[in-house]
XYZ file of C-alpha atoms in Angstrom:
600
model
C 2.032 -8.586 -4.196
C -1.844 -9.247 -4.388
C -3.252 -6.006 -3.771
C -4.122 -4.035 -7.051
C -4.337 -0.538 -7.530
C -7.235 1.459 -6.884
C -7.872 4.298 -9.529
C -11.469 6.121 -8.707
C -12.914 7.788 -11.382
C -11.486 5.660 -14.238
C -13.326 3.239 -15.980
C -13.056 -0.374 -15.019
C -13.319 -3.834 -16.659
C -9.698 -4.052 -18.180
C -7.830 -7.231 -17.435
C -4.354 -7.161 -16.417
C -2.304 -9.006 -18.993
C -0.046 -11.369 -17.760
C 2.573 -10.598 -20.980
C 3.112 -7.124 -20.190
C 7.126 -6.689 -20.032
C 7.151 -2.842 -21.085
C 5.380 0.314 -20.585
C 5.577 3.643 -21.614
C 4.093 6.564 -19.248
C 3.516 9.666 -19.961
C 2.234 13.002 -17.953
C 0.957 16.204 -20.079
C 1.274 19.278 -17.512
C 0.463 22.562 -18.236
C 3.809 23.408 -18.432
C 6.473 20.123 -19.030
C 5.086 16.949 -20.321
C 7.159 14.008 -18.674
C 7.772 10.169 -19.984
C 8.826 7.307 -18.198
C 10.289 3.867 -19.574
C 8.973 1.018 -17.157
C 10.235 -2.821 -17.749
C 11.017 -5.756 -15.558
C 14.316 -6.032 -13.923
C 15.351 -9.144 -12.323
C 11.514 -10.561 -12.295
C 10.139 -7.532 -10.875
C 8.748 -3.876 -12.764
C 11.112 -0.815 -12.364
C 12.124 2.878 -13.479
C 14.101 2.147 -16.614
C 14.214 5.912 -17.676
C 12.604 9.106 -17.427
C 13.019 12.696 -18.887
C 10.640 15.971 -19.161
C 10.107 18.616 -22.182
C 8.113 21.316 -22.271
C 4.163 20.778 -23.090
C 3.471 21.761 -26.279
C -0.556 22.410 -26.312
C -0.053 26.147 -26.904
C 1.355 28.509 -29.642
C 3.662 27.941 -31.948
C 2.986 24.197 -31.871
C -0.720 24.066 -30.688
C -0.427 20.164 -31.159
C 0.040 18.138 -27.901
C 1.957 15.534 -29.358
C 4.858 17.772 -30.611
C 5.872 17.539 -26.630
C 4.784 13.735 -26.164
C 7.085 13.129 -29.429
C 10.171 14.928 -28.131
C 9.722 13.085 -24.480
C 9.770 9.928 -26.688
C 12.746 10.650 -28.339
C 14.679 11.294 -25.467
C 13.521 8.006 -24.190
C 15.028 6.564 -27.316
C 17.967 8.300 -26.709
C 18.743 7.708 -22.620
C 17.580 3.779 -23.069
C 18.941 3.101 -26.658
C 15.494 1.579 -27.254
C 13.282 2.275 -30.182
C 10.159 2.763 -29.594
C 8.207 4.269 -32.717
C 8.724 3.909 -36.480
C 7.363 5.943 -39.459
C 5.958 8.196 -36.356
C 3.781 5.010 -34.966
C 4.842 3.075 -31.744
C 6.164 -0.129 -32.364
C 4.172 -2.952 -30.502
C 6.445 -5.215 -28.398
C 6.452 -9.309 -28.787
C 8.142 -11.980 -27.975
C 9.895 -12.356 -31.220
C 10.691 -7.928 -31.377
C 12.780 -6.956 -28.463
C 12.034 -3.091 -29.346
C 8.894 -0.706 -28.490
C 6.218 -1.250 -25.728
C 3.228 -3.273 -24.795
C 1.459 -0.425 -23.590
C 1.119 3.057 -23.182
C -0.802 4.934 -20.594
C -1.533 8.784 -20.323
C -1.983 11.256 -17.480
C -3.309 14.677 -18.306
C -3.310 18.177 -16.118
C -3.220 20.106 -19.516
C -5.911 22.039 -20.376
C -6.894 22.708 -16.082
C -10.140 21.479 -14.860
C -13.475 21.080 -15.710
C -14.963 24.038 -14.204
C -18.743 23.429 -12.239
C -21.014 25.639 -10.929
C -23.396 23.389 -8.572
C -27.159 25.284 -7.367
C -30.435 23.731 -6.985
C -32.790 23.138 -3.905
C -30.491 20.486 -1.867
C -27.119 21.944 -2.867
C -26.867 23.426 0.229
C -27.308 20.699 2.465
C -25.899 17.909 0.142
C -22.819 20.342 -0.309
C -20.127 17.535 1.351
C -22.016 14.394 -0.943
C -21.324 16.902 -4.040
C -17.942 17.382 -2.856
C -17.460 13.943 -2.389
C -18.401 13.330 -5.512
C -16.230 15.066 -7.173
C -13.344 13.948 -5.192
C -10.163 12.414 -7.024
C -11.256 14.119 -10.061
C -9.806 17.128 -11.419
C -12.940 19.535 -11.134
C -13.184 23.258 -9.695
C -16.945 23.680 -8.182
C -17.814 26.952 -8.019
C -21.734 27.619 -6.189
C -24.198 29.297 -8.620
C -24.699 32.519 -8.278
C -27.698 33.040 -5.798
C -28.577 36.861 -6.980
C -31.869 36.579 -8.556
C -32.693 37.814 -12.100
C -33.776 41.438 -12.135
C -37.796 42.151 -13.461
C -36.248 44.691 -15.941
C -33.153 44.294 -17.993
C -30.075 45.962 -16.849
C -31.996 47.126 -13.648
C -29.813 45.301 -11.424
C -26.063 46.408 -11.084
C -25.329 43.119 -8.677
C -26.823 40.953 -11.376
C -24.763 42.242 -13.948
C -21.210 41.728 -11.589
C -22.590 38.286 -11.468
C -22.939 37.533 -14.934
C -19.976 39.110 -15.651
C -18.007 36.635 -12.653
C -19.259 33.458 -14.293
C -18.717 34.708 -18.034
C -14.831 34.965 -16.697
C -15.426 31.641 -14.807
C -16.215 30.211 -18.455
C -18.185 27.074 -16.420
C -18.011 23.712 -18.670
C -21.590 23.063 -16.768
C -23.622 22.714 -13.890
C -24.436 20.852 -11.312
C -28.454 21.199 -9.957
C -29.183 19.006 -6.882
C -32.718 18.314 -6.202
C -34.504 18.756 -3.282
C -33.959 15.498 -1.058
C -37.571 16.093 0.234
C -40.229 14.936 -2.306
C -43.458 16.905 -2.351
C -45.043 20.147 -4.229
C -42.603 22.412 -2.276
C -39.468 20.772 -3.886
C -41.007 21.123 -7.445
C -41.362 24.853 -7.073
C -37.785 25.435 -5.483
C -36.952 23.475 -8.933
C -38.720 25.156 -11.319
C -37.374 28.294 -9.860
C -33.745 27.164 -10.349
C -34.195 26.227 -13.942
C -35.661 30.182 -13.942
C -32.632 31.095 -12.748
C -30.663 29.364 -15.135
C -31.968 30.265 -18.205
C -31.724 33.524 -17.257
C -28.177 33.593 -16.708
C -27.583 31.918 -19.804
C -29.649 33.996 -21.926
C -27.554 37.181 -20.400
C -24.400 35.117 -21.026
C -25.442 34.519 -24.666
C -26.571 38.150 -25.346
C -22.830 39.350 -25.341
C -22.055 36.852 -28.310
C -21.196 37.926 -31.504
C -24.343 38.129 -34.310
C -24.996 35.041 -35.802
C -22.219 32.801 -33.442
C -23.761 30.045 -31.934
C -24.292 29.728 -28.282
C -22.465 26.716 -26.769
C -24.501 24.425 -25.468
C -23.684 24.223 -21.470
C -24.840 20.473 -19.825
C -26.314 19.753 -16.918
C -26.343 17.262 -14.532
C -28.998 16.650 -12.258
C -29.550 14.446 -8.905
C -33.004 13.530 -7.932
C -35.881 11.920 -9.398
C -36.729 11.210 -13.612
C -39.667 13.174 -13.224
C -37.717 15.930 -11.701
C -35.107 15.659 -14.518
C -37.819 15.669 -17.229
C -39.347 18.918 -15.867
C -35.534 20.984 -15.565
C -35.397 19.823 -19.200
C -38.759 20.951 -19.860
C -37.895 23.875 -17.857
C -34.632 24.764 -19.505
C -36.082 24.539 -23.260
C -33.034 23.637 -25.747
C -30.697 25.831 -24.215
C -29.094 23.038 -22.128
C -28.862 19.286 -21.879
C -30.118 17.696 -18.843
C -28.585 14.531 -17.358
C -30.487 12.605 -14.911
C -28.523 10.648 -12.044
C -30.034 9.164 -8.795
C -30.511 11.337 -6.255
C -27.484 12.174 -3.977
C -26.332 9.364 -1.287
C -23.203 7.715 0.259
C -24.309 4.576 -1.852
C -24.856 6.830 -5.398
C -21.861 8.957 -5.584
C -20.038 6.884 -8.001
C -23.236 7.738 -10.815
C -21.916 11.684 -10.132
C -18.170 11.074 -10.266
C -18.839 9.321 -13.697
C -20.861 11.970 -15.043
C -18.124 14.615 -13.977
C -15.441 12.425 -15.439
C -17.233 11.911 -18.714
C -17.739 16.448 -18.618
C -13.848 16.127 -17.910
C -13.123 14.397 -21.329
C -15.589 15.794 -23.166
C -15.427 19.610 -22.576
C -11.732 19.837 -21.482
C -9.494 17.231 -22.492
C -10.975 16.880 -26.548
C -10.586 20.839 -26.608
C -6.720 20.298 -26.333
C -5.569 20.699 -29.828
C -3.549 16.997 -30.477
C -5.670 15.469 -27.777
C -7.154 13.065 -29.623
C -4.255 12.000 -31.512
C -2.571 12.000 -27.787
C -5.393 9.785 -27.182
C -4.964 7.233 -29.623
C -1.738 6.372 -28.754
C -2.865 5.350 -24.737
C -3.860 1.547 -24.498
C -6.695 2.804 -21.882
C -8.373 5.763 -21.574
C -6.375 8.758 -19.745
C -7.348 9.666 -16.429
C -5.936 13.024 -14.285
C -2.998 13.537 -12.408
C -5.789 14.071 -9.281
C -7.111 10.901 -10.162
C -3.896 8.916 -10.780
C -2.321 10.417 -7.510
C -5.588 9.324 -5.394
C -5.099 5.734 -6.584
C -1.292 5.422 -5.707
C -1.794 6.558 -2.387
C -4.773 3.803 -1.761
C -2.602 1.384 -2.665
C 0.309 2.696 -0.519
C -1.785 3.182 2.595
C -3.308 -0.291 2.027
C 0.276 -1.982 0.939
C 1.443 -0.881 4.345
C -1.092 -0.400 6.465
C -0.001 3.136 7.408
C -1.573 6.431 6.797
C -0.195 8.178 4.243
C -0.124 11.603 3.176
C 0.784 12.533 -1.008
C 1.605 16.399 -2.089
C 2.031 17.104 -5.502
C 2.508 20.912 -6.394
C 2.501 21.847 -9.826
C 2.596 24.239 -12.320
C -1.039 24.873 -11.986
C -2.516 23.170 -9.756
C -1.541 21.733 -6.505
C -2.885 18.112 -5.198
C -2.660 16.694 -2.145
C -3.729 12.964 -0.780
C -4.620 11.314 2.379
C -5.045 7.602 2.502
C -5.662 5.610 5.474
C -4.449 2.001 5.967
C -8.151 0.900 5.254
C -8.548 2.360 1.731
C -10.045 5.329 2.463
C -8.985 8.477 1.132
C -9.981 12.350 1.328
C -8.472 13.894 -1.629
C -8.239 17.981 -1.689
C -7.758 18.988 -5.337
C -7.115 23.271 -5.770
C -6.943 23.288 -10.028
C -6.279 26.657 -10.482
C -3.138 26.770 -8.107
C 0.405 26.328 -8.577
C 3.802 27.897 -9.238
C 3.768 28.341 -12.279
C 0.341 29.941 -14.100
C -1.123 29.165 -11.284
C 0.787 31.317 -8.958
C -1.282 34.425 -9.612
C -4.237 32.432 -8.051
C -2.110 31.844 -5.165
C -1.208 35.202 -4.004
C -4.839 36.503 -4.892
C -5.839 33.689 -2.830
C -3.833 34.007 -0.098
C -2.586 37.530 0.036
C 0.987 38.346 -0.664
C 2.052 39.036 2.964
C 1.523 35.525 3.546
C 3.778 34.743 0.802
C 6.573 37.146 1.914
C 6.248 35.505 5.259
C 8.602 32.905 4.392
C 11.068 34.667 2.929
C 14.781 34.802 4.823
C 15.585 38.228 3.261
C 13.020 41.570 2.517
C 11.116 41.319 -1.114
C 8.559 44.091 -1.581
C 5.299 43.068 -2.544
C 5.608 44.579 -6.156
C 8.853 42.233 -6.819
C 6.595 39.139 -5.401
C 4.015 40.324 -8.345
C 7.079 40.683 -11.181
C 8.131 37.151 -10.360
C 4.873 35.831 -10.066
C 3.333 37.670 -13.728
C 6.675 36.173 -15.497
C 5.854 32.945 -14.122
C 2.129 33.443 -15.044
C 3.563 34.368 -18.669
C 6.205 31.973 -19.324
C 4.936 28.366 -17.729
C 8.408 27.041 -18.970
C 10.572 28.798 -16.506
C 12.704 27.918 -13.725
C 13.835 29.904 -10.722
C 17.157 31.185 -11.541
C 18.507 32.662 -8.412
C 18.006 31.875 -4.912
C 15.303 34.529 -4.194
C 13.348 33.440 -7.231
C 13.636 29.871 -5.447
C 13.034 31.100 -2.131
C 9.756 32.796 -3.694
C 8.876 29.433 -5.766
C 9.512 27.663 -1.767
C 6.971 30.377 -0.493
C 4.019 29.755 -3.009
C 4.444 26.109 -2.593
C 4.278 26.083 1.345
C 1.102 28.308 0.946
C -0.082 25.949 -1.829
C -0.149 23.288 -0.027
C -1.693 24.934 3.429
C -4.294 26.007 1.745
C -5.220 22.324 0.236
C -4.668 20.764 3.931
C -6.981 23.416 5.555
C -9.619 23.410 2.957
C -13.316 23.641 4.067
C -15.081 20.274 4.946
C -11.699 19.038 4.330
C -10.797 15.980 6.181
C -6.923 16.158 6.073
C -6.536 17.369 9.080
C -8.183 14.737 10.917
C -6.022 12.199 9.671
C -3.711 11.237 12.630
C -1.284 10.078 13.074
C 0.221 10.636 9.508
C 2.827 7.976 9.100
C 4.439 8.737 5.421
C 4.626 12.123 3.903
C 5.489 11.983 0.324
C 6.291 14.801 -1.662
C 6.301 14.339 -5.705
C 6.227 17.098 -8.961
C 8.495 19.541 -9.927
C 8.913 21.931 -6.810
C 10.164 18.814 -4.755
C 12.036 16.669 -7.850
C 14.705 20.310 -8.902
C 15.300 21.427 -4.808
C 18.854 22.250 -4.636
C 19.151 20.317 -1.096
C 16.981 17.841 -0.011
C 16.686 19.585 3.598
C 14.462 22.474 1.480
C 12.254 20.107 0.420
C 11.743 18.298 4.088
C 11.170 21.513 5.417
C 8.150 22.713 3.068
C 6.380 19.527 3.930
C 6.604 20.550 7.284
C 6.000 23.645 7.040
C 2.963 23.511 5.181
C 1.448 19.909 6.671
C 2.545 20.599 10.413
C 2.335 16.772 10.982
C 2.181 15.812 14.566
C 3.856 12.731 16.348
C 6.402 10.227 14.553
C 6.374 10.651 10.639
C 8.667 9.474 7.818
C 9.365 12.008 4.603
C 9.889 10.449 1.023
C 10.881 12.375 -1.977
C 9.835 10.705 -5.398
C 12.783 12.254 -7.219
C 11.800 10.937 -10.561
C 8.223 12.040 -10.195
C 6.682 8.795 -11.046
C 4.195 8.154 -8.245
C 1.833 10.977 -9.971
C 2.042 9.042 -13.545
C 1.678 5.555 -12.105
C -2.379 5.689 -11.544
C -2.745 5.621 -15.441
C -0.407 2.118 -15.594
C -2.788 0.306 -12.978
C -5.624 0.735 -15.711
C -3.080 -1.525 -18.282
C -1.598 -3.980 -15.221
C -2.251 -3.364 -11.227
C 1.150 -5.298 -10.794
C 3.181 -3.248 -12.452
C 2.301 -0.010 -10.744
C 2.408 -1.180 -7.441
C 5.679 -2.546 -8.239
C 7.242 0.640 -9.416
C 5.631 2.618 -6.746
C 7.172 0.654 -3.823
C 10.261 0.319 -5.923
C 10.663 3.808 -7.335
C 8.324 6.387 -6.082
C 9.329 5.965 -2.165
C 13.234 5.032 -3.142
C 14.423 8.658 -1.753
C 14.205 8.363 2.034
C 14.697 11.400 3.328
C 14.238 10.381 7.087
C 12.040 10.977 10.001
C 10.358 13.784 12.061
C 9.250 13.789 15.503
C 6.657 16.919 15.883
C 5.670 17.817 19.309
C 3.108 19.912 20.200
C 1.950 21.601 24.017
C 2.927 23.683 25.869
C 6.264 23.901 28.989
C 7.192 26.032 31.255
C 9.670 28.882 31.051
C 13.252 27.788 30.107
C 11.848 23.854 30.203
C 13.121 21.870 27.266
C 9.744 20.636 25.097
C 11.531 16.869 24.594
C 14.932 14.796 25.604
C 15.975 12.396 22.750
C 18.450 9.608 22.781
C 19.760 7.764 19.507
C 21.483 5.137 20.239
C 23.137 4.030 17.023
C 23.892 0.443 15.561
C 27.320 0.939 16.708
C 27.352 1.942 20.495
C 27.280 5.260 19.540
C 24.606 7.530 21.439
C 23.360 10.992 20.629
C 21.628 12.776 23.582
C 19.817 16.447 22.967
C 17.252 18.779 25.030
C 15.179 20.531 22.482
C 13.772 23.864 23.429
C 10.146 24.912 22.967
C 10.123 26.845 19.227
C 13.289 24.868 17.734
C 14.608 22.437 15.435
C 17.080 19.832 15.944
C 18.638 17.628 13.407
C 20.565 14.212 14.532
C 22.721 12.176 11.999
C 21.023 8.864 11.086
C 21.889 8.406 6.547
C 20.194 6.349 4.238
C 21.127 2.334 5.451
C 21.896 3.231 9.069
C 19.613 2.580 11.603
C 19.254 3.621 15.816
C 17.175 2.802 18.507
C 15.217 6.121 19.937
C 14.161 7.250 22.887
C 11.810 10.458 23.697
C 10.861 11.787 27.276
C 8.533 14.832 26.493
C 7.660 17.397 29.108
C 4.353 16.820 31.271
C 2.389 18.837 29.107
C 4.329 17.823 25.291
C 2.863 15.587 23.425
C 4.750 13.263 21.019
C 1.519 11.754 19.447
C 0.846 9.402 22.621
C -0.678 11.878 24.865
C 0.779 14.593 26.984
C 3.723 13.366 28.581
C 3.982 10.291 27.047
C 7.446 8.596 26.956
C 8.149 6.568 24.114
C 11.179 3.916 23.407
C 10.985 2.257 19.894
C 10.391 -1.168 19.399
C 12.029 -1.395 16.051
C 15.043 0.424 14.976
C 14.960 3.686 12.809
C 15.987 3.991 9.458
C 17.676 7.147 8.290
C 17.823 9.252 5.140
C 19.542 12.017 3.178
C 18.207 13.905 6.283
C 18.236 12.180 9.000
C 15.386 12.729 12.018
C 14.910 15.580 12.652
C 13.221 16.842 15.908
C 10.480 19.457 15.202
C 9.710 20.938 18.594
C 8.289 24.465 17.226
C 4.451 23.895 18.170
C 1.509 23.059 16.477
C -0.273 25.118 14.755
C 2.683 26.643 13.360
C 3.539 30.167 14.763
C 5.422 32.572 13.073
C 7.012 36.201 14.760
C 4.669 39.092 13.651
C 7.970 41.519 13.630
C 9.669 41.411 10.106
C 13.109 41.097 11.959
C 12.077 38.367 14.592
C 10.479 36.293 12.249
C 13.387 36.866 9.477
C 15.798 35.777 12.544
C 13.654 32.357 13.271
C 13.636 31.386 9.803
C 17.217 31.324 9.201
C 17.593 29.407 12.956
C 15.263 26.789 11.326
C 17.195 26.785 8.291
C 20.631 26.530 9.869
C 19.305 23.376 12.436
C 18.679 22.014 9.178
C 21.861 22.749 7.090
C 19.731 24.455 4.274
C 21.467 27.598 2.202
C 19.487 29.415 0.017
């Protein structure tokens, strides 16, 4: 396997050691912090062990490697390896059969760095700034664009303003110059560092007497002489730093300087961080960032285009890679099922959370569940309606990362691999539940295969291509796409009345053949488990479209594998519609939960 690991955002330069035999991984959430034990097997890097504990960053502990300790020791325990002694990890050699020969750390703790972006060509560099930003774990947020009143306290809209980015708590700001040089940039410039200060003065007059202000950096795009005058401009009460202007070619100067703000503002705030820190053999990099490197090397290892959904306890990423190493990566920080589910329904709305629900919830038991999960990270659903619910936020989760503005995910057809990783998708009761979010939520289109990364490894594996390339590729084709779950045929157009949408034939290894009409608006699920294999066959209706075209027939070339699914056909539309009625839409639910065999 030749092709290393690509991990944007982290820093480069460090060689792949050809003696690495052991690794140790671990992931600090906002809520669990998971380990993993990774060692060659046979001449080739695998999944020796992995467990989860809670994250300990907050009260009583406050100490981040109370929780990275505890994961440790269950590692010790499960693999009957030591791995630390006196409270220091043991260093593997050749001649010491115990510990590891390197250790590298993925953080989500502690959320995102938080940016609020403004200056003359934010506007129409908006998509470069995004870009920039992409496979990091950053929230931009645009500047406020109310100006500062003449007299104090004359403006009620400033004042809501002020008040929205003192909640926002920004770790800094982006200021984009004006991509047209000339006297008419300079004053658009001067009048953004106005704007600015003034914000920052009103943010600082609500401090306590005699606590210092904190100082809030900037990061600026455009010319030196531009940069000198924000500074200039801005007095001491920021620090300016000067990049090249934005372009295709300069992005990489912009998601440095946000990754180095990442570090610096959010992850050394973490109290144990930097004790975390000096146990990693490389520097850490995000679960955005690790995630956005597996898939790369996926998409590239296969040549397919892949699509990777992680949903968390606060925040929710998901990844598109392309078989030529591109990727569009939509990270939503502030998102998840756990603390992050109050950001979902305010998001979203609760009625389109209660939309996927098989049975009535009010909207003030959606809000109970939601607060206690807001309150108490640690918890797990603990009766099928609280898992329903935790179902619900995840579908909406994830639509709302695959229709994101100036998102690309949606042009990224067809989509070959769906793989599904984190907590939501690793503790599903039946692996049916977790087939049907992805589909629910990414509405893929065509032929597409579903993989479940039951050990939640593929998220953790970007950090171990920064100690040795080989060894996370190697584990991430080994371990991270081991649970097939099977594959989907999605059809969308439309048929006449009482015309069926597709006929499918599976004709199985053994002679066997399987022969279904699907109607327009259902699901069908066909028999084909993990190691068996059948040749298929679609004839679509003149105006259905099986990703070929309308009408396109289709007869594989290659056998399909199966899974703990099987293939399911999908045959309900795209977009998705669901039944306005309560009743009506209650009733298709549970049909598409019976074609698939799911109980809640």
């Amino acid at each position: 396997m030749g092709t290393a690991m690509s991990t944007p955002g982290s820093r480069a330069g460090t060689p792949a050691s050809s003696t690495v035999r052991t690794l140790l991984v671990v992931d600090c959430g906002s809520a669990f912090t998971k380990a993993a034990l990774l060692a060659q097997v046979d001449g080739q890097f695998r999944l020796l062990a992995a467990t989860q504990v809670p994250t300990t960053e907050a009260p009583p502990h406050a100490d981040l490697t109370h929780g990275i300790a505890a994961a440790i020791a269950d590692l010790e325990r499960i693999h009957g390896r030591p791995l630390r002694h006196d409270g220091q990890m043991i260093k593997a050699s050749a001649n010491h059969p115990d510990g590891v020969d390197g250790v590298s750390l993925v953080m989500s703790a502690g959320g995102p760095v938080r940016l609020l972006t403004t200056g003359p060509g934010h506007q129409a560099l908006a998509a470069l700034v995004r870009k920039g930003a992409s496979g990091l774990f950053a929230a931009l947020e645009p500047f406020p664009d109310v100006a500062p009143p003449r007299r104090w306290g004359s403006s009620r809209e400033w004042a809501q303003e002020v008040e929205r980015i003192s909640a926002l708590q920004p770790h800094g700001v982006v200021v984009v110059g004006n991509s047209a040089a000339g006297q008419h940039g300079r004053a658009d410039l001067t009048q953004t560092a106005r704007t600015i200060a003034a914000y920052i003065d009103a943010l600082n007059a609500d401090l306590p007497e005699r606590t210092a202000a904190p100082a809030i950096p900037v990061i600026f795009t455009g010319s030196r002489d531009d940069a000198d005058d924000l500074q200039q401009a801005l007095a001491r009460r920021v620090t300016v730093r000067g990049i090249d202007s934005l372009a295709p070619g300069s992005l990489g100067q912009l998601n440095q300087a946000i990754a180095n703000l990442y570090e610096n503002k959010v992850l050394r705030a973490i109290p144990g961080y930097e004790s975390a820190r000096a146990l990693a053999t490389v520097p850490p990099v995000s679960v955005a960032t690790s995630l956005t490197g597996v898939m790369r090397y996926l998409g590239q290892r296969y040549q397919m285009n892949v699509i990777g959904v992680d949903v968390g306890a606060s925040s929710t990423v998901v990844v598109g890679a392309t078989a030529q190493g591109g990727f569009v990566p939509c990270v939503l920080p502030e998102l998840g099922v756990g603390p992050g589910a109050g950001a979902i329904v305010r998001r979203v709305g609760a009625a389109n959370v209660l939309r996927w629900l098989l049975e009535p919830v009010s909207e003030g038991q959606l809000r109970d569940y939601v607060l206690g999960r807001m309150i108490r990270p640690g918890l797990i659903p603990s009766s099928a309606r609280e898992l329903e619910i935790e179902h619900a936020l995840a579908r909406e989760a994830i639509l709302c990362a695959a229709t994101a503005p100036d998102g690309a995910l949606e042009g990224l057809r067809p989509v070959d691999v769906i793989l599904g990783t984190g907590g939501v998708f690793a503790h599903v009761a039946q692996p049916e539940q977790a087939a049907l979010i992805l589909l629910d939520a990414l509405q893929p289109r065509g032929i597409t295969s579903l993989v479940l990364d039951v050990a939640q490894i593929t998220s953790m594996l970007g950090g171990v291509a920064g100690i040795n390339p080989t060894v996370a590729g190697e584990v991430a084709e080994g371990d991270a796409v081991s649970a097939r779950l099977g594959s989907v045929v999605s059809t969308s157009g439309a048929t006449s009345y009482g015309q069926a949408a597709v006929r499918v034939s599976l004709e199985y290894a053994d002679g066997r053949r399987s022969i279904v009409e699907v109607m327009p608006g259902t699901m069908v699920r066909l028999p084909l488990g993990p190691g068996e294999r059948g040749m298929l066959s679609l004839l679509p209706a003149p105006m259905v479209d099986i990703g070929l075209g309308p009408g396109q027939q289709a007869r594989a070339s290659d056998a399909l594998e199966g899974g703990l699914v099987g293939l399911v056909i999908d045959a309900r539309g795209r977009p998705l519609s669901l039944p306005a009625e309560l009743e009506k839409r209650q009733a298709k639910l549970r049909e598409w939960h019976q074609a698939l065999g799911i109980t809640y």
